[in-house]
Every structure is written in C-alpha cells, then in structure tokens.
C-alpha cells in the first residue's frame, strides 16, 4: 500500500484536528482500526493508535460518549469536562500526522489542528447548550447523530478525496463560526433574561402592567 501523499497528509491533519473537537475518542478508534486492518497506511506518528490496547480503550470511551452525548444536560457537562482534553489532543494528533521527519510541518499542524479542534468544540458546545433550552429531546439526539456521522465521513473523505475535503472543510469552518456567534447571542440573551427575572427587574420586551405616571412636582402621583 502506497504511503499518503502531501495533499492527503494535509487533509488528514485538518480532519483529525477538527474531528477531535467533536468526537475525540471516535477519531482515535477509527484511525486505529484503519491502521490495524491496513485500510490506510498510517504515518509513523499515528501508528501507535493501531495498538490493540489503544483500540480497546478508545472503543470503550466511544461507547460511553455515544450515550452521554444524547442525554440533554449531560451532553453539555460532557463538553465542559472535555474542553481541556479535545483541544490539546487535536493539536497533538494533527502534529503526529507529520511526525519528527517534518518538524516544521508538525509545528504548523499542531497550531492549526488545535485551532480547528477549538473551533469545532466551541461550535458543538454552544449549539448543544442552545438546543438544550428546548424541552423536547429529539433535537439533541438528532444533532448528536449528525456529529456521529460527520466524523467518519470527514476522515474518509480526507484520505480518499483530499482536495474535495479541503474545499468542504473551509465551508464547515465558516458554518462553525456562524453557529458559535448565533448560539452565543441566543444564550447570552437567555441568561440575561433569566437573571433579570430573578433580580425582579422587568423584562424590557414586556411593558409592566402597572406603572407610575410621572407628574409635575407637587402633584399627587397617579397610577
């Protein structure tokens, strides 16, 4: 099996970095299985993922995450806990695509991979938090299943059709930034409204039922 060429390596590094921000354990499992069964000639830095112990451990975590990510509330807690895990892991895995033989490329891959992981994680976490404000669980499960399918599809496309992947990847990054901004604005407005309710201040969007009418000095106030 021929080694991956440079476009494939670039696409794979981007895919692994981004996907780690969404499903880190699934990335490790799929990459390890691809190397173990010889589906993809893994670069030297990623070959350790094909070890049976790594495959077993990542498979167990994929099983746990599959269910945890579909329970409203628990999914957001899971995202908070993994903020400190997904981003550095995405940077490390992206750098491992190039390894010590391409030191400069490995550094660049680590920086970009960490950035891609952070963007994906932020988009996932803020969007899920916004979805969790809905009382029905179906939107949450649907979003989780979409993420489950995007990760293997992205990894496959990066190796099979790297140029197509890179074009689509740019669009995904733009969409991620848009989701972060939109979800953050929604959550900020929601938190402000809740804080206003608990503080006893009226909602600016609702006119109070009773309001004192201002009168000139010396007059008796009217309701």
Short mmCIF file of C-alpha atoms in Angstrom, two decimals:
data_model
loop_
_atom_site.label_atom_id
_atom_site.label_comp_id
_atom_site.label_asym_id
_atom_site.label_seq_id
_atom_site.Cartn_x
_atom_site.Cartn_y
_atom_site.Cartn_z
CA UNK A 1 0.00 0.00 0.00
CA UNK A 2 1.43 3.36 -1.04
CA UNK A 3 2.18 6.00 1.58
CA UNK A 4 -0.07 9.04 1.78
CA UNK A 5 0.98 11.95 -0.41
CA UNK A 6 1.21 15.55 0.78
CA UNK A 7 -2.38 16.60 -0.10
CA UNK A 8 -3.65 13.56 1.79
CA UNK A 9 -1.45 14.33 4.78
CA UNK A 10 -2.62 17.95 4.87
CA UNK A 11 -6.27 16.92 4.59
CA UNK A 12 -5.85 14.18 7.20
CA UNK A 13 -4.20 16.57 9.67
CA UNK A 14 -7.03 19.08 9.21
CA UNK A 15 -9.68 16.35 9.51
CA UNK A 16 -8.17 14.84 12.64
CA UNK A 17 -7.74 18.23 14.29
CA UNK A 18 -11.29 19.32 13.54
CA UNK A 19 -12.92 15.97 14.32
CA UNK A 20 -11.11 15.77 17.66
CA UNK A 21 -13.09 18.80 18.76
CA UNK A 22 -16.31 16.89 18.08
CA UNK A 23 -15.61 13.20 18.79
CA UNK A 24 -12.05 12.71 20.04
CA UNK A 25 -12.44 9.06 21.04
CA UNK A 26 -14.13 8.17 17.77
CA UNK A 27 -11.22 9.75 15.87
CA UNK A 28 -8.71 7.65 17.82
CA UNK A 29 -10.77 4.48 17.34
CA UNK A 30 -11.38 4.90 13.60
CA UNK A 31 -7.77 5.90 12.91
CA UNK A 32 -6.50 2.96 14.93
CA UNK A 33 -8.81 0.50 13.17
CA UNK A 34 -7.81 1.87 9.77
CA UNK A 35 -4.17 1.21 10.58
CA UNK A 36 -4.74 -2.15 12.29
CA UNK A 37 -6.66 -3.64 9.37
CA UNK A 38 -4.46 -1.99 6.74
CA UNK A 39 -7.18 0.19 5.28
CA UNK A 40 -4.93 3.26 5.41
CA UNK A 41 -1.11 3.43 5.61
CA UNK A 42 -0.87 5.49 8.79
CA UNK A 43 2.05 7.93 9.12
CA UNK A 44 4.64 6.91 11.70
CA UNK A 45 3.33 9.25 14.37
CA UNK A 46 -0.15 7.73 14.23
CA UNK A 47 0.81 4.07 14.15
CA UNK A 48 0.59 3.78 17.93
CA UNK A 49 -3.17 4.27 17.59
CA UNK A 50 -3.33 0.86 15.88
CA UNK A 51 -2.20 -0.90 19.08
CA UNK A 52 -4.93 -3.24 20.37
CA UNK A 53 -4.87 -1.66 23.83
CA UNK A 54 -5.43 1.82 22.36
CA UNK A 55 -8.22 0.50 20.15
CA UNK A 56 -9.91 -1.20 23.11
CA UNK A 57 -9.65 1.86 25.36
CA UNK A 58 -10.91 4.26 22.70
CA UNK A 59 -13.72 1.85 21.80
CA UNK A 60 -14.87 1.80 25.41
CA UNK A 61 -14.88 5.60 25.56
CA UNK A 62 -16.77 5.80 22.26
CA UNK A 63 -19.45 3.57 23.79
CA UNK A 64 -19.74 5.82 26.86
CA UNK A 65 -19.73 9.03 24.82
CA UNK A 66 -22.34 7.75 22.37
CA UNK A 67 -24.96 7.66 25.12
CA UNK A 68 -23.70 10.56 27.25
CA UNK A 69 -23.84 12.87 24.25
CA UNK A 70 -27.53 12.15 23.66
CA UNK A 71 -28.83 12.99 27.14
CA UNK A 72 -29.87 16.66 27.46
CA UNK A 73 -27.83 18.42 30.10
CA UNK A 74 -25.32 15.60 30.45
CA UNK A 75 -24.05 16.34 26.94
CA UNK A 76 -23.22 19.93 27.90
CA UNK A 77 -21.49 18.75 31.09
CA UNK A 78 -19.51 16.28 28.97
CA UNK A 79 -18.49 19.13 26.67
CA UNK A 80 -17.34 21.27 29.61
CA UNK A 81 -15.21 18.46 31.03
CA UNK A 82 -13.65 17.75 27.63
CA UNK A 83 -12.73 21.36 26.88
CA UNK A 84 -9.29 20.70 28.37
CA UNK A 85 -8.96 17.36 26.54
CA UNK A 86 -10.19 17.75 22.98
CA UNK A 87 -8.21 20.84 22.00
CA UNK A 88 -4.69 19.72 23.04
CA UNK A 89 -5.44 16.21 21.79
CA UNK A 90 -6.47 17.62 18.42
CA UNK A 91 -3.22 19.58 18.24
CA UNK A 92 -1.12 16.54 19.18
CA UNK A 93 -2.84 14.19 16.73
CA UNK A 94 -2.60 16.69 13.87
CA UNK A 95 1.12 17.12 14.55
CA UNK A 96 1.56 13.33 14.63
CA UNK A 97 0.46 13.15 11.01
CA UNK A 98 3.83 14.63 10.02
CA UNK A 99 5.99 13.48 12.94
CA UNK A 100 9.64 14.22 13.58
CA UNK A 101 10.59 13.82 9.91
CA UNK A 102 8.76 17.05 9.08
CA UNK A 103 9.43 19.18 12.14
CA UNK A 104 8.25 22.50 10.73
CA UNK A 105 5.10 20.99 9.27
CA UNK A 106 4.40 19.23 12.57
CA UNK A 107 4.54 22.54 14.44
CA UNK A 108 2.22 24.20 11.93
CA UNK A 109 -0.12 21.21 12.07
CA UNK A 110 -0.19 21.39 15.87
CA UNK A 111 -1.10 25.07 15.84
CA UNK A 112 -3.76 24.72 13.16
CA UNK A 113 -5.04 21.41 14.48
CA UNK A 114 -5.52 22.91 17.93
CA UNK A 115 -7.32 25.87 16.38
CA UNK A 116 -9.57 23.62 14.32
CA UNK A 117 -10.35 21.48 17.37
CA UNK A 118 -11.16 24.58 19.41
CA UNK A 119 -13.47 25.90 16.69
CA UNK A 120 -15.29 22.58 16.34
CA UNK A 121 -15.58 22.16 20.10
CA UNK A 122 -16.91 25.69 20.59
CA UNK A 123 -19.47 25.24 17.80
CA UNK A 124 -20.59 21.91 19.24
CA UNK A 125 -20.77 23.10 22.85
CA UNK A 126 -22.61 26.36 22.21
CA UNK A 127 -25.03 24.81 19.74
CA UNK A 128 -25.84 21.96 22.12
CA UNK A 129 -26.34 24.37 25.01
CA UNK A 130 -28.80 26.33 22.87
CA UNK A 131 -30.61 23.15 21.81
CA UNK A 132 -30.89 22.05 25.44
CA UNK A 133 -33.15 25.02 26.16
CA UNK A 134 -35.85 23.17 24.22
CA UNK A 135 -37.94 20.80 26.39
CA UNK A 136 -38.06 18.03 23.76
CA UNK A 137 -35.08 15.63 23.45
CA UNK A 138 -35.32 14.85 19.74
CA UNK A 139 -33.31 17.86 18.52
CA UNK A 140 -30.50 16.87 20.87
CA UNK A 141 -30.43 13.27 19.66
CA UNK A 142 -30.61 14.39 16.03
CA UNK A 143 -27.68 16.79 16.44
CA UNK A 144 -25.65 14.07 18.13
CA UNK A 145 -26.31 11.58 15.33
CA UNK A 146 -25.25 14.17 12.75
CA UNK A 147 -21.96 14.59 14.61
CA UNK A 148 -21.55 10.81 14.80
CA UNK A 149 -21.81 10.58 11.02
CA UNK A 150 -19.74 13.66 10.16
CA UNK A 151 -16.58 12.38 11.83
CA UNK A 152 -16.12 9.11 9.88
CA UNK A 153 -17.31 10.80 6.68
CA UNK A 154 -14.75 13.58 7.11
CA UNK A 155 -11.88 11.21 7.87
CA UNK A 156 -12.71 9.03 4.86
CA UNK A 157 -13.05 11.99 2.52
CA UNK A 158 -9.71 13.44 3.69
CA UNK A 159 -7.90 10.28 2.57
CA UNK A 160 -9.99 9.33 -0.48
CA UNK A 161 -10.57 12.81 -1.94
CA UNK A 162 -8.34 15.29 -0.11
CA UNK A 163 -8.92 18.26 -2.42
CA UNK A 164 -12.69 17.89 -2.18
CA UNK A 165 -12.37 17.61 1.58
CA UNK A 166 -10.29 20.79 1.85
CA UNK A 167 -12.88 22.78 -0.10
CA UNK A 168 -15.73 21.48 2.04
CA UNK A 169 -13.63 21.98 5.15
CA UNK A 170 -13.42 25.71 4.54
CA UNK A 171 -17.22 25.83 4.29
CA UNK A 172 -17.53 23.86 7.53
CA UNK A 173 -15.24 26.31 9.31
CA UNK A 174 -17.34 29.25 8.12
CA UNK A 175 -20.50 27.46 9.26
CA UNK A 176 -18.90 26.71 12.63
CA UNK A 177 -18.05 30.36 13.23
CA UNK A 178 -21.60 31.35 12.28
CA UNK A 179 -23.05 28.76 14.68
CA UNK A 180 -20.82 29.96 17.51
CA UNK A 181 -21.90 33.57 17.07
CA UNK A 182 -25.59 32.76 16.67
CA UNK A 183 -25.72 30.30 19.58
CA UNK A 184 -23.72 32.60 21.85
CA UNK A 185 -26.04 35.53 21.18
CA UNK A 186 -29.05 33.35 21.92
CA UNK A 187 -27.55 32.02 25.16
CA UNK A 188 -26.42 35.48 26.26
CA UNK A 189 -29.92 36.87 25.74
CA UNK A 190 -31.44 33.90 27.57
CA UNK A 191 -29.11 34.22 30.56
CA UNK A 192 -29.75 37.95 30.74
CA UNK A 193 -33.49 37.37 30.76
CA UNK A 194 -33.27 34.72 33.49
CA UNK A 195 -31.04 36.97 35.61
CA UNK A 196 -33.49 39.82 35.11
CA UNK A 197 -36.39 37.66 36.26
CA UNK A 198 -34.62 36.51 39.42
CA UNK A 199 -33.49 40.04 40.24
CA UNK A 200 -37.07 41.32 40.00
CA UNK A 201 -36.35 43.69 37.14
CA UNK A 202 -38.97 43.85 34.37
CA UNK A 203 -38.21 42.32 31.01
CA UNK A 204 -37.52 45.22 28.58
CA UNK A 205 -39.57 43.41 25.98
CA UNK A 206 -42.66 43.40 28.21
CA UNK A 207 -44.47 46.53 29.34
CA UNK A 208 -45.29 46.34 33.08
CA UNK A 209 -48.98 46.01 33.84
CA UNK A 210 -48.86 48.88 36.35
CA UNK A 211 -46.54 51.83 36.03
CA UNK A 212 -46.41 55.12 37.91
CA UNK A 213 -47.26 58.07 35.74
CA UNK A 214 -44.84 60.96 36.08
CA UNK A 215 -46.43 64.19 37.25
CA UNK A 216 -45.09 67.69 37.71
CA UNK A 217 -43.57 68.42 41.14
CA UNK A 218 -46.21 69.00 43.80
CA UNK A 219 -48.91 66.90 42.09
CA UNK A 220 -50.20 63.63 43.52
CA UNK A 221 -48.85 60.61 41.57
CA UNK A 222 -51.45 58.72 39.56
CA UNK A 223 -51.44 55.04 38.68
#
